[in-house]
Amino acid sequence: MAFMKSAILVCVTAVLTVYLPQLWTKTRPIITAGTVQPGFEPVAKLFRENFEQGVEFPTGGSAFSVYYKGSKVVDIWGGYADSEAGRPWKEDTMSVFFSTTKGMAALCMLVLVDKGLLDLDKTVASYWPEFAQNGKDNVTVCMLLNHQAGLSYTSENITLAHLEDQDALGEVLARSPPAWEPGTAHGYHSMTFGLYASQLLRRADPKHRTLGQFFKEEIAQPFDIDFHIGLPLESFHRVARITGDAGNMVLALLYGLTTGPVNRHVLWAMVSRETDISKVIESSGDTMESSIHLRPETLALEQPSAFGVGTARAVAKVYGILANGGRTNQGQRLLSNDVIKKITSEAEADGSLDRTVGTETVLSLGYFVGEFQGSPQFGHPGGGSVQGLTDTRRQLGISYLSSYHPLFSLTDDPRFMSLQEATYKCIDNLEP
């Protein structure tokens, strides 16, 4: 009986935690704004309906952007950047993109490849000799970008203090042994991918820049991309306050046990000894504390795996350029089409489970590869169901950004999925 009372109390607490904040803010007016090009009006209509019908959450805000054939065709936003303060989401509001940051980190590495400064078939140690310690001497650049290097977690905990000292961080990463024989398996390097990429970039780049500096100078500034890996302190006032239920483990378990197989699989991975997720969390130290994304001094640090901050417009523009053959409509080149094609042409779905999360994943040159409605896509999702992806066949670049983190997995959030489906339907109506 005592157990039953405790179970009921937990469930009631969970329900109140989810719904009370929504009831509290229900009286706030619904705000949506932005622009769409002719033919994409249904996307804007659905975006507002999602707020009106409770698909979007009133305690947060969101933005959705689409580039098609090199042009911006959808740029919409709504809700609140800070619901407690009543601060609406504006055109220049940014939020944390979490793991979608890794897509920008991968782009930096491919720009180096395109410039002939980095060879995918060479070993990482040929650029970074100290990396060869503890069985990593044969790890190639391609293995590292494909999450096959066995470096999904480190033997020493990574802390915020390490992010402040790139040399000390490099020493820790170089010492860490692989968790499996490199090249024999793959496992999502959720918190380490960007760190290793940045250290490698520092050695391959003639100017020895960090990845954040490289992104700023080679991508953000030349292409007017409002995305930051290392957010300037003076820009923090534009950042939306992260809210939601994804950090509530009780709610996550209750949701996961009553929904689709993907969530149940992920929950299994979290408690199974056959995956490395617990070691990933432990070795990430205080860099995974939820409160760090509310502090400007933390977002100012470079963690190219998870601390990227920007607008949906910025990420959609990047993927829109990639979908446009690597060039803007004005002829400015970001990446060669040959390198872009490698992402999907060299992707291998071997049916094996990801060592980190326990599900099947296809990772190629830093990107997740999949498809939607028969069209191949590549990109990178992030925590809170944020998204950045490209469809080269349809010449689409898409990004969804939200400050509200729900309990949905990365593959079944109705907020993004409904908007993506509406976008594809508009494309189908426009194309003969």
CSV table of C-alpha atoms in Angstrom, one decimal:
chain,number,residue,atom,x,y,z
A,1,MET,CA,0.0,0.0,0.0
A,2,ALA,CA,2.9,2.4,0.8
A,3,PHE,CA,4.4,1.7,-2.6
A,4,MET,CA,1.1,2.4,-4.3
A,5,LYS,CA,0.7,5.7,-2.4
A,6,SER,CA,4.3,6.7,-3.4
A,7,ALA,CA,3.6,5.8,-7.1
A,8,ILE,CA,0.4,7.8,-7.1
A,9,LEU,CA,2.3,10.8,-5.6
A,10,VAL,CA,5.0,10.6,-8.2
A,11,CYS,CA,2.5,10.5,-11.0
A,12,VAL,CA,0.5,13.4,-9.6
A,13,THR,CA,3.7,15.4,-9.1
A,14,ALA,CA,4.7,14.6,-12.7
A,15,VAL,CA,1.4,15.7,-14.2
A,16,LEU,CA,1.4,18.9,-12.1
A,17,THR,CA,4.9,19.7,-13.2
A,18,VAL,CA,3.9,19.4,-16.8
A,19,TYR,CA,0.6,21.2,-16.8
A,20,LEU,CA,0.6,23.8,-14.1
A,21,PRO,CA,3.1,26.1,-15.9
A,22,GLN,CA,1.0,25.9,-19.0
A,23,LEU,CA,-2.2,26.8,-17.1
A,24,TRP,CA,-0.3,29.7,-15.5
A,25,THR,CA,0.7,31.2,-18.8
A,26,LYS,CA,-2.4,30.4,-20.8
A,27,THR,CA,-3.7,34.0,-20.4
A,28,ARG,CA,-0.7,35.3,-22.3
A,29,PRO,CA,-1.6,36.4,-25.9
A,30,ILE,CA,-0.3,34.1,-28.7
A,31,ILE,CA,2.3,35.9,-30.7
A,32,THR,CA,3.7,34.7,-34.0
A,33,ALA,CA,5.5,36.8,-36.7
A,34,GLY,CA,7.8,36.5,-39.7
A,35,THR,CA,7.5,36.1,-43.4
A,36,VAL,CA,6.9,33.4,-46.0
A,37,GLN,CA,7.2,33.5,-49.8
A,38,PRO,CA,4.2,32.7,-52.0
A,39,GLY,CA,3.4,29.0,-51.9
A,40,PHE,CA,4.5,28.5,-48.3
A,41,GLU,CA,1.6,30.2,-46.6
A,42,PRO,CA,0.4,26.9,-45.2
A,43,VAL,CA,3.6,26.6,-43.1
A,44,ALA,CA,3.0,29.9,-41.4
A,45,LYS,CA,-0.7,29.0,-40.8
A,46,LEU,CA,0.3,25.7,-39.2
A,47,PHE,CA,3.0,27.3,-37.1
A,48,ARG,CA,0.4,29.6,-35.5
A,49,GLU,CA,-2.1,26.8,-35.1
A,50,ASN,CA,0.5,24.8,-33.3
A,51,PHE,CA,0.6,27.6,-30.6
A,52,GLU,CA,-3.2,27.9,-30.6
A,53,GLN,CA,-3.8,24.2,-30.2
A,54,GLY,CA,-1.1,23.5,-27.6
A,55,VAL,CA,1.3,21.6,-29.9
A,56,GLU,CA,3.8,24.4,-29.1
A,57,PHE,CA,4.2,25.0,-25.4
A,58,PRO,CA,3.1,28.4,-23.9
A,59,THR,CA,6.1,28.5,-21.6
A,60,GLY,CA,8.6,28.7,-24.5
A,61,GLY,CA,9.1,30.1,-27.9
A,62,SER,CA,10.2,28.7,-31.2
A,63,ALA,CA,11.4,29.6,-34.7
A,64,PHE,CA,11.3,27.8,-38.0
A,65,SER,CA,13.2,28.7,-41.2
A,66,VAL,CA,13.5,27.2,-44.7
A,67,TYR,CA,15.8,27.9,-47.6
A,68,TYR,CA,14.8,26.6,-51.0
A,69,LYS,CA,17.0,26.7,-54.1
A,70,GLY,CA,19.2,29.1,-52.3
A,71,SER,CA,16.5,31.6,-51.2
A,72,LYS,CA,14.9,32.1,-47.9
A,73,VAL,CA,11.2,31.1,-48.2
A,74,VAL,CA,10.1,30.6,-44.6
A,75,ASP,CA,11.3,32.7,-41.7
A,76,ILE,CA,8.8,32.6,-38.8
A,77,TRP,CA,8.9,32.8,-35.0
A,78,GLY,CA,6.5,32.9,-32.1
A,79,GLY,CA,6.0,32.5,-28.3
A,80,TYR,CA,8.2,33.8,-25.6
A,81,ALA,CA,11.9,34.1,-25.2
A,82,ASP,CA,11.2,34.4,-21.5
A,83,SER,CA,7.7,33.5,-20.4
A,84,GLU,CA,8.2,34.5,-16.8
A,85,ALA,CA,9.2,38.0,-17.8
A,86,GLY,CA,6.7,38.2,-20.7
A,87,ARG,CA,9.6,38.8,-23.2
A,88,PRO,CA,8.4,37.8,-26.6
A,89,TRP,CA,10.5,35.8,-29.1
A,90,LYS,CA,11.7,38.4,-31.7
A,91,GLU,CA,13.3,38.2,-35.1
A,92,ASP,CA,16.9,38.3,-33.6
A,93,THR,CA,16.2,35.9,-30.7
A,94,MET,CA,18.7,33.1,-30.4
A,95,SER,CA,18.7,30.0,-28.3
A,96,VAL,CA,21.1,27.1,-27.6
A,97,PHE,CA,21.3,24.6,-30.4
A,98,PHE,CA,22.9,21.8,-28.2
A,99,SER,CA,24.1,18.9,-30.4
A,100,THR,CA,23.1,20.7,-33.7
A,101,THR,CA,26.3,22.5,-33.0
A,102,LYS,CA,28.2,19.4,-34.1
A,103,GLY,CA,26.8,20.0,-37.6
A,104,MET,CA,28.6,23.3,-37.7
A,105,ALA,CA,31.7,21.8,-36.2
A,106,ALA,CA,31.7,19.1,-38.9
A,107,LEU,CA,31.3,21.8,-41.6
A,108,CYS,CA,34.5,23.5,-40.3
A,109,MET,CA,36.4,20.2,-40.7
A,110,LEU,CA,35.0,19.7,-44.3
A,111,VAL,CA,36.0,23.3,-45.2
A,112,LEU,CA,39.6,22.3,-44.2
A,113,VAL,CA,39.3,19.2,-46.3
A,114,ASP,CA,38.1,21.3,-49.3
A,115,LYS,CA,41.0,23.6,-48.9
A,116,GLY,CA,43.4,20.7,-49.0
A,117,LEU,CA,44.6,21.3,-45.4
A,118,LEU,CA,43.1,18.1,-44.0
A,119,ASP,CA,43.1,14.6,-45.5
A,120,LEU,CA,40.3,12.2,-44.5
A,121,ASP,CA,42.6,9.2,-45.0
A,122,LYS,CA,45.5,10.4,-43.0
A,123,THR,CA,45.8,9.7,-39.3
A,124,VAL,CA,44.9,12.3,-36.7
A,125,ALA,CA,48.3,11.8,-35.2
A,126,SER,CA,50.0,13.0,-38.5
A,127,TYR,CA,48.6,16.4,-37.6
A,128,TRP,CA,48.6,16.0,-33.8
A,129,PRO,CA,51.4,13.7,-32.7
A,130,GLU,CA,50.4,13.6,-29.1
A,131,PHE,CA,47.1,12.1,-30.1
A,132,ALA,CA,48.9,8.7,-30.8
A,133,GLN,CA,49.0,7.8,-27.2
A,134,ASN,CA,47.2,4.7,-25.8
A,135,GLY,CA,46.2,2.9,-29.0
A,136,LYS,CA,45.1,5.8,-31.1
A,137,ASP,CA,48.0,5.9,-33.5
A,138,ASN,CA,46.0,4.4,-36.4
A,139,VAL,CA,42.8,6.5,-36.0
A,140,THR,CA,42.1,8.4,-39.3
A,141,VAL,CA,40.4,11.7,-39.7
A,142,CYS,CA,37.5,9.9,-41.4
A,143,MET,CA,37.1,7.5,-38.4
A,144,LEU,CA,37.0,10.5,-36.0
A,145,LEU,CA,34.4,12.3,-38.1
A,146,ASN,CA,32.4,9.1,-38.5
A,147,HIS,CA,32.2,8.6,-34.7
A,148,GLN,CA,34.2,5.3,-35.1
A,149,ALA,CA,37.3,6.3,-33.1
A,150,GLY,CA,36.1,4.9,-29.8
A,151,LEU,CA,36.4,8.3,-28.2
A,152,SER,CA,32.7,8.7,-27.1
A,153,TYR,CA,33.9,9.4,-23.5
A,154,THR,CA,37.2,10.3,-21.9
A,155,SER,CA,39.1,8.6,-19.1
A,156,GLU,CA,39.4,11.8,-17.2
A,157,ASN,CA,36.3,14.0,-16.6
A,158,ILE,CA,36.1,17.1,-18.8
A,159,THR,CA,35.1,20.2,-16.8
A,160,LEU,CA,34.3,23.8,-17.6
A,161,ALA,CA,37.8,24.7,-16.4
A,162,HIS,CA,39.2,22.6,-19.3
A,163,LEU,CA,37.1,24.6,-21.8
A,164,GLU,CA,38.9,27.7,-20.5
A,165,ASP,CA,42.4,26.2,-21.2
A,166,GLN,CA,42.6,24.7,-24.7
A,167,ASP,CA,46.2,23.4,-24.1
A,168,ALA,CA,45.2,21.5,-21.0
A,169,LEU,CA,42.1,20.2,-22.7
A,170,GLY,CA,44.2,18.9,-25.6
A,171,GLU,CA,46.5,17.0,-23.2
A,172,VAL,CA,43.5,15.3,-21.5
A,173,LEU,CA,42.0,14.3,-24.9
A,174,ALA,CA,45.4,13.1,-26.2
A,175,ARG,CA,45.9,10.8,-23.1
A,176,SER,CA,42.4,9.2,-23.3
A,177,PRO,CA,42.3,5.7,-24.6
A,178,PRO,CA,39.6,4.5,-27.0
A,179,ALA,CA,36.7,2.6,-25.6
A,180,TRP,CA,36.8,0.1,-28.5
A,181,GLU,CA,39.2,-0.7,-31.3
A,182,PRO,CA,39.0,2.2,-33.7
A,183,GLY,CA,37.2,1.5,-36.9
A,184,THR,CA,35.5,-1.7,-35.7
A,185,ALA,CA,32.3,-0.1,-34.4
A,186,HIS,CA,30.6,3.3,-34.1
A,187,GLY,CA,29.2,5.2,-31.2
A,188,TYR,CA,27.9,8.7,-31.0
A,189,HIS,CA,30.6,11.0,-29.6
A,190,SER,CA,27.9,13.2,-28.1
A,191,MET,CA,30.1,15.5,-25.9
A,192,THR,CA,33.6,14.8,-27.3
A,193,PHE,CA,33.2,15.1,-31.1
A,194,GLY,CA,33.5,18.9,-31.1
A,195,LEU,CA,36.4,18.9,-28.6
A,196,TYR,CA,38.5,16.5,-30.7
A,197,ALA,CA,37.6,18.3,-33.9
A,198,SER,CA,38.7,21.6,-32.5
A,199,GLN,CA,42.0,20.3,-31.3
A,200,LEU,CA,42.7,18.7,-34.7
A,201,LEU,CA,41.6,21.9,-36.5
A,202,ARG,CA,44.1,23.9,-34.4
A,203,ARG,CA,46.9,21.7,-35.8
A,204,ALA,CA,45.7,21.6,-39.4
A,205,ASP,CA,44.8,25.3,-39.7
A,206,PRO,CA,47.8,27.4,-40.7
A,207,LYS,CA,46.5,30.1,-38.3
A,208,HIS,CA,46.1,27.6,-35.5
A,209,ARG,CA,42.6,28.9,-34.6
A,210,THR,CA,40.1,27.2,-32.4
A,211,LEU,CA,37.1,25.8,-34.1
A,212,GLY,CA,34.9,28.6,-32.8
A,213,GLN,CA,37.3,31.2,-34.2
A,214,PHE,CA,37.6,29.4,-37.5
A,215,PHE,CA,33.8,29.2,-37.8
A,216,LYS,CA,33.5,32.9,-37.1
A,217,GLU,CA,36.1,34.0,-39.6
A,218,GLU,CA,35.6,31.5,-42.4
A,219,ILE,CA,31.8,30.9,-42.2
A,220,ALA,CA,29.8,33.2,-39.9
A,221,GLN,CA,31.2,36.6,-41.0
A,222,PRO,CA,31.6,35.9,-44.8
A,223,PHE,CA,28.2,34.4,-45.2
A,224,ASP,CA,26.3,36.4,-42.6
A,225,ILE,CA,25.5,33.5,-40.3
A,226,ASP,CA,24.1,34.5,-36.9
A,227,PHE,CA,25.5,31.4,-35.1
A,228,HIS,CA,28.2,31.4,-32.4
A,229,ILE,CA,30.5,28.7,-31.0
A,230,GLY,CA,31.6,30.8,-28.0
A,231,LEU,CA,28.9,33.5,-27.6
A,232,PRO,CA,30.1,37.1,-27.1
A,233,LEU,CA,29.0,38.3,-23.7
A,234,GLU,CA,27.3,41.3,-25.2
A,235,SER,CA,25.0,39.1,-27.2
A,236,PHE,CA,23.6,37.2,-24.3
A,237,HIS,CA,20.5,39.5,-23.9
A,238,ARG,CA,19.2,37.9,-27.2
A,239,VAL,CA,19.3,34.4,-25.8
A,240,ALA,CA,16.0,32.7,-24.9
A,241,ARG,CA,15.6,31.2,-21.5
A,242,ILE,CA,15.6,27.4,-21.7
A,243,THR,CA,12.6,25.8,-20.1
A,244,GLY,CA,10.7,22.5,-20.3
A,245,ASP,CA,10.5,19.0,-18.8
A,246,ALA,CA,13.3,17.1,-20.6
A,247,GLY,CA,15.5,17.5,-17.5
A,248,ASN,CA,12.9,15.8,-15.3
A,249,MET,CA,14.0,12.1,-15.2
A,250,VAL,CA,10.7,10.9,-13.6
A,251,LEU,CA,8.7,12.5,-16.4
A,252,ALA,CA,11.1,11.2,-19.0
A,253,LEU,CA,10.7,7.6,-17.7
A,254,LEU,CA,6.9,7.9,-17.6
A,255,TYR,CA,6.8,9.3,-21.1
A,256,GLY,CA,9.3,6.8,-22.5
A,257,LEU,CA,7.5,3.8,-21.1
A,258,THR,CA,4.2,4.7,-22.7
A,259,THR,CA,5.3,5.9,-26.1
A,260,GLY,CA,6.9,4.5,-29.3
A,261,PRO,CA,9.7,2.1,-29.7
A,262,VAL,CA,12.4,4.7,-30.2
A,263,ASN,CA,11.9,6.2,-26.8
A,264,ARG,CA,11.7,2.8,-25.1
A,265,HIS,CA,14.9,1.9,-26.9
A,266,VAL,CA,16.7,5.1,-25.7
A,267,LEU,CA,15.5,4.5,-22.2
A,268,TRP,CA,16.8,1.0,-22.4
A,269,ALA,CA,20.1,2.4,-23.5
A,270,MET,CA,20.2,4.7,-20.5
A,271,VAL,CA,20.0,1.9,-18.0
A,272,SER,CA,21.7,-0.9,-20.0
A,273,ARG,CA,25.3,-2.0,-19.3
A,274,GLU,CA,25.7,-2.7,-22.9
A,275,THR,CA,25.9,0.9,-23.9
A,276,ASP,CA,28.3,3.7,-22.9
A,277,ILE,CA,25.8,6.4,-22.2
A,278,SER,CA,26.4,6.4,-18.4
A,279,LYS,CA,30.1,6.8,-19.0
A,280,VAL,CA,29.5,9.6,-21.4
A,281,ILE,CA,27.5,11.5,-18.8
A,282,GLU,CA,30.0,10.8,-16.0
A,283,SER,CA,33.0,11.9,-18.0
A,284,SER,CA,31.4,15.1,-19.1
A,285,GLY,CA,31.5,16.4,-15.6
A,286,ASP,CA,29.9,19.8,-15.0
A,287,THR,CA,29.7,20.6,-18.7
A,288,MET,CA,26.3,18.7,-18.7
A,289,GLU,CA,24.7,20.5,-15.8
A,290,SER,CA,21.4,22.0,-17.0
A,291,SER,CA,21.9,25.4,-15.4
A,292,ILE,CA,25.0,26.1,-17.4
A,293,HIS,CA,23.0,27.2,-20.4
A,294,LEU,CA,21.5,30.0,-18.3
A,295,ARG,CA,24.9,31.6,-17.7
A,296,PRO,CA,26.5,34.0,-20.2
A,297,GLU,CA,30.0,33.1,-19.0
A,298,THR,CA,29.4,29.4,-19.8
A,299,LEU,CA,28.0,30.0,-23.3
A,300,ALA,CA,31.0,32.2,-24.0
A,301,LEU,CA,33.2,29.1,-23.7
A,302,GLU,CA,33.8,26.9,-26.8
A,303,GLN,CA,32.2,23.5,-26.6
A,304,PRO,CA,31.7,22.7,-30.2
A,305,SER,CA,29.6,19.6,-29.3
A,306,ALA,CA,26.8,21.3,-27.5
A,307,PHE,CA,27.2,25.0,-26.6
A,308,GLY,CA,26.4,26.6,-30.0
A,309,VAL,CA,24.0,29.5,-30.0
A,310,GLY,CA,22.2,31.1,-32.9
A,311,THR,CA,19.0,31.6,-34.8
A,312,ALA,CA,17.0,29.1,-36.8
A,313,ARG,CA,17.5,31.4,-39.8
A,314,ALA,CA,21.3,31.0,-39.5
A,315,VAL,CA,21.3,27.2,-39.4
A,316,ALA,CA,18.8,26.9,-42.2
A,317,LYS,CA,20.9,29.2,-44.3
A,318,VAL,CA,24.0,27.1,-43.8
A,319,TYR,CA,22.1,23.9,-44.8
A,320,GLY,CA,20.4,25.8,-47.6
A,321,ILE,CA,23.8,26.7,-49.1
A,322,LEU,CA,24.9,23.0,-48.8
A,323,ALA,CA,21.6,22.0,-50.6
A,324,ASN,CA,22.4,24.5,-53.3
A,325,GLY,CA,25.7,22.8,-54.3
A,326,GLY,CA,27.7,24.6,-51.7
A,327,ARG,CA,27.2,28.0,-53.1
A,328,THR,CA,25.0,31.0,-52.5
A,329,ASN,CA,22.8,32.3,-55.3
A,330,GLN,CA,25.3,35.1,-55.6
A,331,GLY,CA,28.1,32.6,-56.4
A,332,GLN,CA,29.9,32.7,-53.1
A,333,ARG,CA,31.4,29.3,-52.3
A,334,LEU,CA,31.2,27.6,-48.9
A,335,LEU,CA,32.0,24.0,-49.8
A,336,SER,CA,32.6,22.1,-53.0
A,337,ASN,CA,29.8,19.9,-54.3
A,338,ASP,CA,32.2,17.0,-54.4
A,339,VAL,CA,32.8,17.1,-50.7
A,340,ILE,CA,29.0,17.5,-50.0
A,341,LYS,CA,28.3,14.4,-52.0
A,342,LYS,CA,30.7,12.4,-49.9
A,343,ILE,CA,28.5,12.8,-46.9
A,344,THR,CA,25.7,10.7,-48.3
A,345,SER,CA,27.6,8.6,-50.9
A,346,GLU,CA,30.0,7.2,-48.2
A,347,ALA,CA,27.4,6.7,-45.5
A,348,GLU,CA,27.0,3.1,-44.5
A,349,ALA,CA,24.0,1.5,-42.8
A,350,ASP,CA,25.5,-1.8,-41.6
A,351,GLY,CA,22.6,-2.6,-39.1
A,352,SER,CA,24.9,-2.4,-36.1
A,353,LEU,CA,23.8,-0.7,-32.9
A,354,ASP,CA,25.4,2.6,-31.9
A,355,ARG,CA,27.6,1.9,-28.9
A,356,THR,CA,26.6,5.1,-27.1
A,357,VAL,CA,22.8,5.1,-27.5
A,358,GLY,CA,21.9,1.5,-28.3
A,359,THR,CA,20.0,2.3,-31.5
A,360,GLU,CA,20.8,2.1,-35.2
A,361,THR,CA,22.4,5.3,-36.4
A,362,VAL,CA,24.1,6.2,-39.7
A,363,LEU,CA,26.8,8.8,-39.2
A,364,SER,CA,29.0,10.1,-42.0
A,365,LEU,CA,31.6,12.9,-41.8
A,366,GLY,CA,30.0,14.4,-38.7
A,367,TYR,CA,26.4,14.2,-39.9
A,368,PHE,CA,23.4,11.9,-39.3
A,369,VAL,CA,22.2,10.6,-42.6
A,370,GLY,CA,18.5,9.5,-43.2
A,371,GLU,CA,15.6,10.3,-45.4
A,372,PHE,CA,12.1,11.9,-45.4
A,373,GLN,CA,9.4,10.9,-47.9
A,374,GLY,CA,11.9,9.1,-50.0
A,375,SER,CA,14.3,12.0,-50.2
A,376,PRO,CA,17.8,11.6,-48.6
A,377,GLN,CA,18.7,14.1,-45.8
A,378,PHE,CA,21.7,14.8,-43.7
A,379,GLY,CA,22.1,17.1,-40.8
A,380,HIS,CA,22.3,17.1,-37.0
A,381,PRO,CA,19.5,17.2,-34.4
A,382,GLY,CA,20.0,18.5,-30.9
A,383,GLY,CA,18.5,18.4,-27.4
A,384,GLY,CA,15.0,19.8,-27.1
A,385,SER,CA,14.2,18.6,-30.6
A,386,VAL,CA,16.1,21.4,-32.3
A,387,GLN,CA,17.0,20.6,-35.9
A,388,GLY,CA,19.3,21.5,-38.8
A,389,LEU,CA,19.2,19.5,-42.0
A,390,THR,CA,19.5,19.5,-45.7
A,391,ASP,CA,17.9,17.7,-48.6
A,392,THR,CA,20.1,18.1,-51.6
A,393,ARG,CA,17.6,16.5,-54.0
A,394,ARG,CA,14.9,19.0,-53.1
A,395,GLN,CA,17.5,21.8,-52.5
A,396,LEU,CA,16.1,22.4,-49.0
A,397,GLY,CA,17.8,23.7,-45.9
A,398,ILE,CA,15.6,23.5,-42.8
A,399,SER,CA,16.0,24.5,-39.1
A,400,TYR,CA,13.7,24.4,-36.1
A,401,LEU,CA,14.7,26.0,-32.8
A,402,SER,CA,12.8,26.1,-29.5
A,403,SER,CA,13.6,27.2,-26.0
A,404,TYR,CA,11.1,24.6,-24.6
A,405,HIS,CA,12.5,21.1,-24.2
A,406,PRO,CA,9.7,18.5,-24.2
A,407,LEU,CA,9.8,14.8,-23.5
A,408,PHE,CA,9.7,13.8,-27.1
A,409,SER,CA,12.6,12.0,-28.7
A,410,LEU,CA,14.5,13.5,-31.6
A,411,THR,CA,12.3,11.6,-34.1
A,412,ASP,CA,8.7,12.2,-32.9
A,413,ASP,CA,8.4,15.8,-31.8
A,414,PRO,CA,5.1,16.9,-33.4
A,415,ARG,CA,6.2,20.5,-33.5
A,416,PHE,CA,9.0,20.0,-36.0
A,417,MET,CA,7.6,17.0,-37.7
A,418,SER,CA,4.3,18.8,-38.6
A,419,LEU,CA,6.2,21.8,-40.0
A,420,GLN,CA,8.6,19.6,-42.0
A,421,GLU,CA,5.7,17.7,-43.5
A,422,ALA,CA,3.9,21.0,-44.4
A,423,THR,CA,7.1,22.3,-46.0
A,424,TYR,CA,7.5,19.2,-48.2
A,425,LYS,CA,3.8,19.4,-49.2
A,426,CYS,CA,4.3,23.0,-50.3
A,427,ILE,CA,7.4,22.0,-52.4
A,428,ASP,CA,5.3,19.2,-54.0
A,429,ASN,CA,2.7,21.8,-55.0
A,430,LEU,CA,5.3,24.1,-56.4
A,431,GLU,CA,7.3,21.6,-58.4
A,432,PRO,CA,5.8,20.1,-61.6
